[in-house]
Amino acid sequence: MRSRFSFFKKYSLFTIIFTLITIFWGAWVRLSFSGDGCGKSWPLCENKIFPENIMAFIEWLHRLSSGLSFIFIFILFLLSIKFYSKGHGVRKFSGISFVLVCIEALIGAILVLSGLVSDNTEKIRVLVLAVHSVNSLLLVGSLSLSYKMSLWENRNAKLNDGLRFKKPLIYFLYLFPLLALTGNIASLAGQLFPSESLSSALALDLLPSAHTSLKIRPFHPLLAIAFLLGLCVFSYFKKYLIVPTLAVFGVVLFGFFTLFFLSPLWMKIAHLILAYCLWIFLIAFSVERVKV
């Protein structure tokens, strides 16, 4: 019995890592303008199984990894049903993860079939990207919670475990998706409307006729500062918040370096990776076990 639960924990961790790789590769697809490498065909690439050029290959790899991620999460859900009793937290969050990965696939299809990729500047793209960003974050969060709860009980799946979020950290978890989606929109704005300096970028943002992504872009660093300051205030009264506050400070600092250097591609990807690592860390740090 113990070996079965040990396998589930390892497989759950593998699924999280593979899903993260898929998300990061998806960001590379967008930032490298490879999103239309396969044209408006989906799920095949230009109605062919294998791509014939580098941009199509980049997008094809993302579709392949997305498909595998879908399968891995579905298997995770089936294993949770087999190993854990009805109503168990691991089973619940594995099920939520499967629903969210289905939504991910739907959003991916919408982006491709609607042509909302590469240098497309339609305003609806900002909305779809925002939904995509939040859904990806929730997917990783639910997978992380499933894994976290699998660590709490590995002998008797009938003994249900619940979880409780520590206050006030839970309120920052509620705000994190808003911070993340503004970050993704800011990244899109920099991709579609590159600037040669910070001053020219700010002037572009303040134009009355500015694109929606440009109007939203300034909110990301402001929200990041507010997020950090809020944690600093609470950490003064609750010492256990010092560690997550320092983690947030590191990511925010790197974000401002990225902004200062006009967001080179490698720094955008690195900032995204750090943001997801921070999200997982905050979730793991904020939950505690409750017997139910």
PDB file of C-alpha atoms in Angstrom:
ATOM      1  CA  MET A   1       0.000   0.000   0.000  1.00  0.00           C
ATOM      2  CA  ARG A   2       2.779   2.414   0.945  1.00  0.00           C
ATOM      3  CA  SER A   3       4.513   1.860  -2.416  1.00  0.00           C
ATOM      4  CA  ARG A   4       1.331   2.849  -4.262  1.00  0.00           C
ATOM      5  CA  PHE A   5       1.146   6.166  -2.426  1.00  0.00           C
ATOM      6  CA  SER A   6       4.871   6.698  -2.895  1.00  0.00           C
ATOM      7  CA  PHE A   7       4.378   6.227  -6.634  1.00  0.00           C
ATOM      8  CA  PHE A   8       1.455   8.672  -6.613  1.00  0.00           C
ATOM      9  CA  LYS A   9       3.554  11.363  -4.917  1.00  0.00           C
ATOM     10  CA  LYS A  10       6.394  10.938  -7.394  1.00  0.00           C
ATOM     11  CA  TYR A  11       4.030  10.911 -10.364  1.00  0.00           C
ATOM     12  CA  SER A  12       2.221  13.976  -9.021  1.00  0.00           C
ATOM     13  CA  LEU A  13       5.521  15.868  -8.731  1.00  0.00           C
ATOM     14  CA  PHE A  14       6.491  14.797 -12.256  1.00  0.00           C
ATOM     15  CA  THR A  15       3.134  16.080 -13.565  1.00  0.00           C
ATOM     16  CA  ILE A  16       3.678  19.483 -11.951  1.00  0.00           C
ATOM     17  CA  ILE A  17       7.168  19.818 -13.443  1.00  0.00           C
ATOM     18  CA  PHE A  18       6.030  18.736 -16.912  1.00  0.00           C
ATOM     19  CA  THR A  19       3.071  21.151 -16.780  1.00  0.00           C
ATOM     20  CA  LEU A  20       5.395  24.000 -15.835  1.00  0.00           C
ATOM     21  CA  ILE A  21       7.724  23.166 -18.727  1.00  0.00           C
ATOM     22  CA  THR A  22       4.719  23.198 -21.065  1.00  0.00           C
ATOM     23  CA  ILE A  23       3.635  26.623 -19.778  1.00  0.00           C
ATOM     24  CA  PHE A  24       7.136  28.082 -20.095  1.00  0.00           C
ATOM     25  CA  TRP A  25       7.485  26.690 -23.617  1.00  0.00           C
ATOM     26  CA  GLY A  26       4.125  28.252 -24.450  1.00  0.00           C
ATOM     27  CA  ALA A  27       5.521  31.605 -23.329  1.00  0.00           C
ATOM     28  CA  TRP A  28       8.516  31.054 -25.607  1.00  0.00           C
ATOM     29  CA  VAL A  29       6.142  30.317 -28.499  1.00  0.00           C
ATOM     30  CA  ARG A  30       4.422  33.673 -27.973  1.00  0.00           C
ATOM     31  CA  LEU A  31       7.564  35.725 -27.325  1.00  0.00           C
ATOM     32  CA  SER A  32       9.390  34.247 -30.335  1.00  0.00           C
ATOM     33  CA  PHE A  33       6.423  35.092 -32.618  1.00  0.00           C
ATOM     34  CA  SER A  34       6.002  31.402 -33.423  1.00  0.00           C
ATOM     35  CA  GLY A  35       2.333  31.262 -32.470  1.00  0.00           C
ATOM     36  CA  ASP A  36       1.179  31.213 -36.090  1.00  0.00           C
ATOM     37  CA  GLY A  37       3.843  28.751 -37.200  1.00  0.00           C
ATOM     38  CA  CYS A  38       1.155  26.165 -37.902  1.00  0.00           C
ATOM     39  CA  GLY A  39      -1.340  28.630 -39.343  1.00  0.00           C
ATOM     40  CA  LYS A  40      -4.983  28.346 -38.309  1.00  0.00           C
ATOM     41  CA  SER A  41      -4.953  24.559 -38.259  1.00  0.00           C
ATOM     42  CA  TRP A  42      -5.525  22.787 -34.953  1.00  0.00           C
ATOM     43  CA  PRO A  43      -4.627  20.370 -33.468  1.00  0.00           C
ATOM     44  CA  LEU A  44      -2.496  19.335 -36.479  1.00  0.00           C
ATOM     45  CA  CYS A  45       0.210  21.658 -37.808  1.00  0.00           C
ATOM     46  CA  GLU A  46      -0.801  22.970 -41.253  1.00  0.00           C
ATOM     47  CA  ASN A  47      -2.934  19.827 -41.488  1.00  0.00           C
ATOM     48  CA  LYS A  48       0.241  17.748 -41.250  1.00  0.00           C
ATOM     49  CA  ILE A  49       1.535  15.587 -38.446  1.00  0.00           C
ATOM     50  CA  PHE A  50       5.114  16.905 -38.605  1.00  0.00           C
ATOM     51  CA  PRO A  51       6.103  20.572 -39.236  1.00  0.00           C
ATOM     52  CA  GLU A  52       8.304  21.705 -42.090  1.00  0.00           C
ATOM     53  CA  ASN A  53       9.917  24.916 -40.735  1.00  0.00           C
ATOM     54  CA  ILE A  54      11.459  26.117 -37.472  1.00  0.00           C
ATOM     55  CA  MET A  55       8.556  28.327 -36.344  1.00  0.00           C
ATOM     56  CA  ALA A  56       6.077  25.559 -36.997  1.00  0.00           C
ATOM     57  CA  PHE A  57       8.357  23.140 -35.144  1.00  0.00           C
ATOM     58  CA  ILE A  58       8.429  25.437 -32.087  1.00  0.00           C
ATOM     59  CA  GLU A  59       4.644  25.610 -31.995  1.00  0.00           C
ATOM     60  CA  TRP A  60       4.308  21.904 -32.766  1.00  0.00           C
ATOM     61  CA  LEU A  61       6.487  21.052 -29.751  1.00  0.00           C
ATOM     62  CA  HIS A  62       4.189  23.115 -27.553  1.00  0.00           C
ATOM     63  CA  ARG A  63       1.110  21.345 -28.901  1.00  0.00           C
ATOM     64  CA  LEU A  64       2.806  17.997 -28.328  1.00  0.00           C
ATOM     65  CA  SER A  65       3.755  18.878 -24.739  1.00  0.00           C
ATOM     66  CA  SER A  66       0.262  20.300 -24.125  1.00  0.00           C
ATOM     67  CA  GLY A  67      -1.288  17.051 -25.318  1.00  0.00           C
ATOM     68  CA  LEU A  68       1.023  15.014 -23.108  1.00  0.00           C
ATOM     69  CA  SER A  69       0.273  17.289 -20.157  1.00  0.00           C
ATOM     70  CA  PHE A  70      -3.443  16.694 -20.731  1.00  0.00           C
ATOM     71  CA  ILE A  71      -2.871  12.928 -20.693  1.00  0.00           C
ATOM     72  CA  PHE A  72      -0.627  13.037 -17.611  1.00  0.00           C
ATOM     73  CA  ILE A  73      -3.165  15.072 -15.621  1.00  0.00           C
ATOM     74  CA  PHE A  74      -5.985  12.764 -16.701  1.00  0.00           C
ATOM     75  CA  ILE A  75      -3.950   9.776 -15.476  1.00  0.00           C
ATOM     76  CA  LEU A  76      -3.281  11.648 -12.216  1.00  0.00           C
ATOM     77  CA  PHE A  77      -7.025  12.105 -11.763  1.00  0.00           C
ATOM     78  CA  LEU A  78      -7.679   8.407 -12.419  1.00  0.00           C
ATOM     79  CA  LEU A  79      -4.982   7.415  -9.923  1.00  0.00           C
ATOM     80  CA  SER A  80      -6.441   9.739  -7.295  1.00  0.00           C
ATOM     81  CA  ILE A  81      -9.825   8.039  -7.742  1.00  0.00           C
ATOM     82  CA  LYS A  82      -8.165   4.630  -7.357  1.00  0.00           C
ATOM     83  CA  PHE A  83      -6.021   5.492  -4.320  1.00  0.00           C
ATOM     84  CA  TYR A  84      -8.142   8.010  -2.399  1.00  0.00           C
ATOM     85  CA  SER A  85     -11.662   7.915  -1.017  1.00  0.00           C
ATOM     86  CA  LYS A  86     -14.497  10.075  -2.324  1.00  0.00           C
ATOM     87  CA  GLY A  87     -14.245  13.612  -1.006  1.00  0.00           C
ATOM     88  CA  HIS A  88     -10.534  13.377  -0.215  1.00  0.00           C
ATOM     89  CA  GLY A  89      -8.597  16.574  -0.894  1.00  0.00           C
ATOM     90  CA  VAL A  90      -6.121  14.881  -3.237  1.00  0.00           C
ATOM     91  CA  ARG A  91      -8.982  13.544  -5.308  1.00  0.00           C
ATOM     92  CA  LYS A  92     -10.761  16.911  -5.355  1.00  0.00           C
ATOM     93  CA  PHE A  93      -7.766  18.935  -6.496  1.00  0.00           C
ATOM     94  CA  SER A  94      -6.742  16.318  -9.070  1.00  0.00           C
ATOM     95  CA  GLY A  95     -10.264  16.572 -10.492  1.00  0.00           C
ATOM     96  CA  ILE A  96     -10.102  20.372 -10.533  1.00  0.00           C
ATOM     97  CA  SER A  97      -6.741  20.131 -12.316  1.00  0.00           C
ATOM     98  CA  PHE A  98      -8.269  17.971 -15.035  1.00  0.00           C
ATOM     99  CA  VAL A  99     -11.118  20.471 -15.569  1.00  0.00           C
ATOM    100  CA  LEU A 100      -8.601  23.326 -15.768  1.00  0.00           C
ATOM    101  CA  VAL A 101      -6.361  21.519 -18.277  1.00  0.00           C
ATOM    102  CA  CYS A 102      -9.448  20.962 -20.441  1.00  0.00           C
ATOM    103  CA  ILE A 103     -10.048  24.719 -20.338  1.00  0.00           C
ATOM    104  CA  GLU A 104      -6.386  25.240 -21.248  1.00  0.00           C
ATOM    105  CA  ALA A 105      -6.846  23.137 -24.368  1.00  0.00           C
ATOM    106  CA  LEU A 106      -9.981  25.087 -25.296  1.00  0.00           C
ATOM    107  CA  ILE A 107      -8.220  28.434 -24.876  1.00  0.00           C
ATOM    108  CA  GLY A 108      -5.311  27.195 -26.987  1.00  0.00           C
ATOM    109  CA  ALA A 109      -7.692  26.213 -29.754  1.00  0.00           C
ATOM    110  CA  ILE A 110      -9.414  29.626 -29.591  1.00  0.00           C
ATOM    111  CA  LEU A 111      -6.088  31.463 -29.832  1.00  0.00           C
ATOM    112  CA  VAL A 112      -4.994  29.491 -32.893  1.00  0.00           C
ATOM    113  CA  LEU A 113      -8.284  29.281 -34.781  1.00  0.00           C
ATOM    114  CA  SER A 114      -9.018  32.977 -34.164  1.00  0.00           C
ATOM    115  CA  GLY A 115      -5.532  34.017 -35.223  1.00  0.00           C
ATOM    116  CA  LEU A 116      -4.838  35.710 -31.852  1.00  0.00           C
ATOM    117  CA  VAL A 117      -1.126  34.927 -32.046  1.00  0.00           C
ATOM    118  CA  SER A 118       2.189  36.371 -33.222  1.00  0.00           C
ATOM    119  CA  ASP A 119       1.804  40.125 -33.967  1.00  0.00           C
ATOM    120  CA  ASN A 120      -2.008  40.214 -33.826  1.00  0.00           C
ATOM    121  CA  THR A 121      -3.102  43.406 -32.014  1.00  0.00           C
ATOM    122  CA  GLU A 122      -6.850  42.785 -31.701  1.00  0.00           C
ATOM    123  CA  LYS A 123      -8.096  43.929 -28.295  1.00  0.00           C
ATOM    124  CA  ILE A 124      -9.901  40.643 -27.707  1.00  0.00           C
ATOM    125  CA  ARG A 125      -6.458  39.028 -27.519  1.00  0.00           C
ATOM    126  CA  VAL A 126      -5.809  40.871 -24.263  1.00  0.00           C
ATOM    127  CA  LEU A 127      -8.963  39.373 -22.725  1.00  0.00           C
ATOM    128  CA  VAL A 128      -8.186  35.844 -23.907  1.00  0.00           C
ATOM    129  CA  LEU A 129      -4.596  36.172 -22.660  1.00  0.00           C
ATOM    130  CA  ALA A 130      -5.852  37.344 -19.256  1.00  0.00           C
ATOM    131  CA  VAL A 131      -8.142  34.322 -18.948  1.00  0.00           C
ATOM    132  CA  HIS A 132      -5.326  32.071 -20.154  1.00  0.00           C
ATOM    133  CA  SER A 133      -2.914  33.490 -17.567  1.00  0.00           C
ATOM    134  CA  VAL A 134      -5.286  33.024 -14.641  1.00  0.00           C
ATOM    135  CA  ASN A 135      -6.310  29.542 -15.753  1.00  0.00           C
ATOM    136  CA  SER A 136      -2.674  28.415 -16.074  1.00  0.00           C
ATOM    137  CA  LEU A 137      -1.931  29.762 -12.621  1.00  0.00           C
ATOM    138  CA  LEU A 138      -4.942  28.009 -11.098  1.00  0.00           C
ATOM    139  CA  LEU A 139      -3.945  24.772 -12.851  1.00  0.00           C
ATOM    140  CA  VAL A 140      -0.481  24.817 -11.315  1.00  0.00           C
ATOM    141  CA  GLY A 141      -1.991  25.813  -7.975  1.00  0.00           C
ATOM    142  CA  SER A 142      -4.467  22.917  -7.917  1.00  0.00           C
ATOM    143  CA  LEU A 143      -1.762  20.434  -8.929  1.00  0.00           C
ATOM    144  CA  SER A 144       0.442  21.786  -6.149  1.00  0.00           C
ATOM    145  CA  LEU A 145      -2.324  21.424  -3.571  1.00  0.00           C
ATOM    146  CA  SER A 146      -2.996  17.864  -4.696  1.00  0.00           C
ATOM    147  CA  TYR A 147       0.695  17.040  -4.294  1.00  0.00           C
ATOM    148  CA  LYS A 148       0.918  18.840  -0.947  1.00  0.00           C
ATOM    149  CA  MET A 149      -2.017  16.862   0.460  1.00  0.00           C
ATOM    150  CA  SER A 150      -0.601  13.585  -0.854  1.00  0.00           C
ATOM    151  CA  LEU A 151       2.391  14.178   1.432  1.00  0.00           C
ATOM    152  CA  TRP A 152       0.186  14.371   4.508  1.00  0.00           C
ATOM    153  CA  GLU A 153      -1.208  10.848   4.387  1.00  0.00           C
ATOM    154  CA  ASN A 154       0.341   7.915   2.559  1.00  0.00           C
ATOM    155  CA  ARG A 155      -0.975   4.933   4.518  1.00  0.00           C
ATOM    156  CA  ASN A 156      -4.744   5.117   4.676  1.00  0.00           C
ATOM    157  CA  ALA A 157      -6.626   6.903   1.913  1.00  0.00           C
ATOM    158  CA  LYS A 158      -9.831   6.556   3.932  1.00  0.00           C
ATOM    159  CA  LEU A 159      -8.500   9.015   6.489  1.00  0.00           C
ATOM    160  CA  ASN A 160      -9.506  12.258   4.886  1.00  0.00           C
ATOM    161  CA  ASP A 161      -7.314  15.335   5.164  1.00  0.00           C
ATOM    162  CA  GLY A 162      -8.517  18.870   4.779  1.00  0.00           C
ATOM    163  CA  LEU A 163      -6.542  22.054   4.494  1.00  0.00           C
ATOM    164  CA  ARG A 164      -6.726  25.515   5.924  1.00  0.00           C
ATOM    165  CA  PHE A 165      -5.076  28.642   4.564  1.00  0.00           C
ATOM    166  CA  LYS A 166      -3.190  30.827   6.988  1.00  0.00           C
ATOM    167  CA  LYS A 167      -4.405  34.373   7.373  1.00  0.00           C
ATOM    168  CA  PRO A 168      -3.539  36.945   6.181  1.00  0.00           C
ATOM    169  CA  LEU A 169      -1.465  35.144   3.527  1.00  0.00           C
ATOM    170  CA  ILE A 170      -4.594  33.787   1.855  1.00  0.00           C
ATOM    171  CA  TYR A 171      -5.578  37.329   0.849  1.00  0.00           C
ATOM    172  CA  PHE A 172      -2.295  37.703  -1.016  1.00  0.00           C
ATOM    173  CA  LEU A 173      -3.017  34.421  -2.800  1.00  0.00           C
ATOM    174  CA  TYR A 174      -6.292  35.946  -3.986  1.00  0.00           C
ATOM    175  CA  LEU A 175      -4.407  38.961  -5.354  1.00  0.00           C
ATOM    176  CA  PHE A 176      -1.607  37.001  -7.027  1.00  0.00           C
ATOM    177  CA  PRO A 177      -3.614  36.018 -10.171  1.00  0.00           C
ATOM    178  CA  LEU A 178      -4.386  39.713 -10.767  1.00  0.00           C
ATOM    179  CA  LEU A 179      -0.685  40.495 -10.481  1.00  0.00           C
ATOM    180  CA  ALA A 180       0.139  37.639 -12.859  1.00  0.00           C
ATOM    181  CA  LEU A 181      -2.370  38.572 -15.552  1.00  0.00           C
ATOM    182  CA  THR A 182      -1.216  42.212 -15.602  1.00  0.00           C
ATOM    183  CA  GLY A 183       2.321  40.870 -15.943  1.00  0.00           C
ATOM    184  CA  ASN A 184       1.387  38.763 -18.949  1.00  0.00           C
ATOM    185  CA  ILE A 185      -0.435  41.676 -20.551  1.00  0.00           C
ATOM    186  CA  ALA A 186       2.591  43.912 -19.888  1.00  0.00           C
ATOM    187  CA  SER A 187       4.768  41.300 -21.583  1.00  0.00           C
ATOM    188  CA  LEU A 188       2.409  41.248 -24.563  1.00  0.00           C
ATOM    189  CA  ALA A 189       2.534  45.054 -24.783  1.00  0.00           C
ATOM    190  CA  GLY A 190       6.324  45.005 -24.867  1.00  0.00           C
ATOM    191  CA  GLN A 191       6.250  42.323 -27.538  1.00  0.00           C
ATOM    192  CA  LEU A 192       3.766  44.117 -29.811  1.00  0.00           C
ATOM    193  CA  PHE A 193       5.007  47.664 -29.201  1.00  0.00           C
ATOM    194  CA  PRO A 194       8.752  47.578 -28.433  1.00  0.00           C
ATOM    195  CA  SER A 195      10.422  50.782 -27.190  1.00  0.00           C
ATOM    196  CA  GLU A 196      13.999  51.983 -27.222  1.00  0.00           C
ATOM    197  CA  SER A 197      13.857  53.513 -23.730  1.00  0.00           C
ATOM    198  CA  LEU A 198      11.747  53.574 -20.564  1.00  0.00           C
ATOM    199  CA  SER A 199      10.703  57.152 -21.225  1.00  0.00           C
ATOM    200  CA  SER A 200       9.435  56.356 -24.712  1.00  0.00           C
ATOM    201  CA  ALA A 201       7.600  53.321 -23.350  1.00  0.00           C
ATOM    202  CA  LEU A 202       5.899  55.445 -20.685  1.00  0.00           C
ATOM    203  CA  ALA A 203       4.971  58.085 -23.256  1.00  0.00           C
ATOM    204  CA  LEU A 204       3.449  55.323 -25.392  1.00  0.00           C
ATOM    205  CA  ASP A 205       1.429  54.041 -22.430  1.00  0.00           C
ATOM    206  CA  LEU A 206      -0.020  57.493 -21.720  1.00  0.00           C
ATOM    207  CA  LEU A 207      -1.251  58.177 -25.237  1.00  0.00           C
ATOM    208  CA  PRO A 208      -5.071  58.503 -25.360  1.00  0.00           C
ATOM    209  CA  SER A 209      -5.083  56.217 -28.385  1.00  0.00           C
ATOM    210  CA  ALA A 210      -2.811  53.633 -26.747  1.00  0.00           C
ATOM    211  CA  HIS A 211      -3.586  49.949 -27.213  1.00  0.00           C
ATOM    212  CA  THR A 212      -5.408  48.257 -24.318  1.00  0.00           C
ATOM    213  CA  SER A 213      -2.301  46.273 -23.390  1.00  0.00           C
ATOM    214  CA  LEU A 214      -0.287  49.498 -23.147  1.00  0.00           C
ATOM    215  CA  LYS A 215      -2.897  51.105 -20.889  1.00  0.00           C
ATOM    216  CA  ILE A 216      -2.776  48.105 -18.542  1.00  0.00           C
ATOM    217  CA  ARG A 217       1.035  47.745 -18.571  1.00  0.00           C
ATOM    218  CA  PRO A 218       1.820  50.410 -15.897  1.00  0.00           C
ATOM    219  CA  PHE A 219      -0.454  48.651 -13.398  1.00  0.00           C
ATOM    220  CA  HIS A 220       1.833  45.624 -13.161  1.00  0.00           C
ATOM    221  CA  PRO A 221       4.826  47.280 -11.436  1.00  0.00           C
ATOM    222  CA  LEU A 222       2.445  49.325  -9.268  1.00  0.00           C
ATOM    223  CA  LEU A 223       0.586  46.209  -8.154  1.00  0.00           C
ATOM    224  CA  ALA A 224       3.901  44.431  -7.529  1.00  0.00           C
ATOM    225  CA  ILE A 225       5.027  47.257  -5.236  1.00  0.00           C
ATOM    226  CA  ALA A 226       1.665  47.283  -3.429  1.00  0.00           C
ATOM    227  CA  PHE A 227       1.836  43.495  -3.030  1.00  0.00           C
ATOM    228  CA  LEU A 228       5.318  43.689  -1.536  1.00  0.00           C
ATOM    229  CA  LEU A 229       4.529  46.628   0.751  1.00  0.00           C
ATOM    230  CA  GLY A 230       1.416  44.848   2.024  1.00  0.00           C
ATOM    231  CA  LEU A 231       3.475  41.791   2.923  1.00  0.00           C
ATOM    232  CA  CYS A 232       6.089  43.987   4.611  1.00  0.00           C
ATOM    233  CA  VAL A 233       3.444  45.578   6.816  1.00  0.00           C
ATOM    234  CA  PHE A 234       1.938  42.249   7.848  1.00  0.00           C
ATOM    235  CA  SER A 235       5.356  40.639   8.369  1.00  0.00           C
ATOM    236  CA  TYR A 236       6.054  43.287  11.021  1.00  0.00           C
ATOM    237  CA  PHE A 237       3.191  41.885  13.105  1.00  0.00           C
ATOM    238  CA  LYS A 238       3.454  38.224  12.047  1.00  0.00           C
ATOM    239  CA  LYS A 239       7.057  37.093  11.942  1.00  0.00           C
ATOM    240  CA  TYR A 240       6.308  33.912   9.943  1.00  0.00           C
ATOM    241  CA  LEU A 241       5.624  36.162   6.930  1.00  0.00           C
ATOM    242  CA  ILE A 242       9.241  37.330   6.754  1.00  0.00           C
ATOM    243  CA  VAL A 243      10.302  34.389   4.558  1.00  0.00           C
ATOM    244  CA  PRO A 244       7.562  34.823   1.898  1.00  0.00           C
ATOM    245  CA  THR A 245       8.151  38.583   2.008  1.00  0.00           C
ATOM    246  CA  LEU A 246      11.821  38.075   1.152  1.00  0.00           C
ATOM    247  CA  ALA A 247      10.838  35.674  -1.651  1.00  0.00           C
ATOM    248  CA  VAL A 248       8.431  38.245  -3.110  1.00  0.00           C
ATOM    249  CA  PHE A 249      11.087  40.966  -2.784  1.00  0.00           C
ATOM    250  CA  GLY A 250      13.519  38.885  -4.849  1.00  0.00           C
ATOM    251  CA  VAL A 251      11.028  38.318  -7.669  1.00  0.00           C
ATOM    252  CA  VAL A 252       9.896  41.964  -7.678  1.00  0.00           C
ATOM    253  CA  LEU A 253      13.517  43.143  -7.754  1.00  0.00           C
ATOM    254  CA  PHE A 254      14.262  40.907 -10.728  1.00  0.00           C
ATOM    255  CA  GLY A 255      11.112  42.245 -12.397  1.00  0.00           C
ATOM    256  CA  PHE A 256      12.342  45.818 -12.098  1.00  0.00           C
ATOM    257  CA  PHE A 257      15.746  44.829 -13.481  1.00  0.00           C
ATOM    258  CA  THR A 258      13.875  43.260 -16.402  1.00  0.00           C
ATOM    259  CA  LEU A 259      11.969  46.513 -16.906  1.00  0.00           C
ATOM    260  CA  PHE A 260      15.132  48.611 -16.613  1.00  0.00           C
ATOM    261  CA  PHE A 261      16.891  46.574 -19.310  1.00  0.00           C
ATOM    262  CA  LEU A 262      13.810  46.878 -21.589  1.00  0.00           C
ATOM    263  CA  SER A 263      12.681  43.275 -21.086  1.00  0.00           C
ATOM    264  CA  PRO A 264      15.093  41.119 -23.098  1.00  0.00           C
ATOM    265  CA  LEU A 265      13.628  37.762 -24.044  1.00  0.00           C
ATOM    266  CA  TRP A 266      15.669  35.667 -21.610  1.00  0.00           C
ATOM    267  CA  MET A 267      14.749  37.938 -18.694  1.00  0.00           C
ATOM    268  CA  LYS A 268      11.054  37.717 -19.560  1.00  0.00           C
ATOM    269  CA  ILE A 269      11.207  33.922 -19.466  1.00  0.00           C
ATOM    270  CA  ALA A 270      13.271  33.961 -16.268  1.00  0.00           C
ATOM    271  CA  HIS A 271      10.814  36.367 -14.623  1.00  0.00           C
ATOM    272  CA  LEU A 272       7.927  34.096 -15.582  1.00  0.00           C
ATOM    273  CA  ILE A 273       9.699  31.052 -14.137  1.00  0.00           C
ATOM    274  CA  LEU A 274      10.404  32.927 -10.894  1.00  0.00           C
ATOM    275  CA  ALA A 275       6.772  34.057 -10.696  1.00  0.00           C
ATOM    276  CA  TYR A 276       5.462  30.490 -10.951  1.00  0.00           C
ATOM    277  CA  CYS A 277       8.015  29.251  -8.418  1.00  0.00           C
ATOM    278  CA  LEU A 278       6.881  32.027  -6.087  1.00  0.00           C
ATOM    279  CA  TRP A 279       3.223  31.057  -6.608  1.00  0.00           C
ATOM    280  CA  ILE A 280       3.932  27.428  -5.709  1.00  0.00           C
ATOM    281  CA  PHE A 281       6.009  28.481  -2.704  1.00  0.00           C
ATOM    282  CA  LEU A 282       3.289  30.821  -1.388  1.00  0.00           C
ATOM    283  CA  ILE A 283       0.656  28.093  -1.746  1.00  0.00           C
ATOM    284  CA  ALA A 284       2.812  25.495   0.011  1.00  0.00           C
ATOM    285  CA  PHE A 285       3.746  27.954   2.737  1.00  0.00           C
ATOM    286  CA  SER A 286       0.201  29.143   3.398  1.00  0.00           C
ATOM    287  CA  VAL A 287      -1.639  25.807   3.790  1.00  0.00           C
ATOM    288  CA  GLU A 288      -1.789  23.673   6.914  1.00  0.00           C
ATOM    289  CA  ARG A 289      -3.263  20.269   7.587  1.00  0.00           C
ATOM    290  CA  VAL A 290      -6.651  19.791   9.213  1.00  0.00           C
ATOM    291  CA  LYS A 291      -8.116  16.406  10.078  1.00  0.00           C
ATOM    292  CA  VAL A 292     -11.736  16.050   8.954  1.00  0.00           C
TER     293      VAL A 292
END
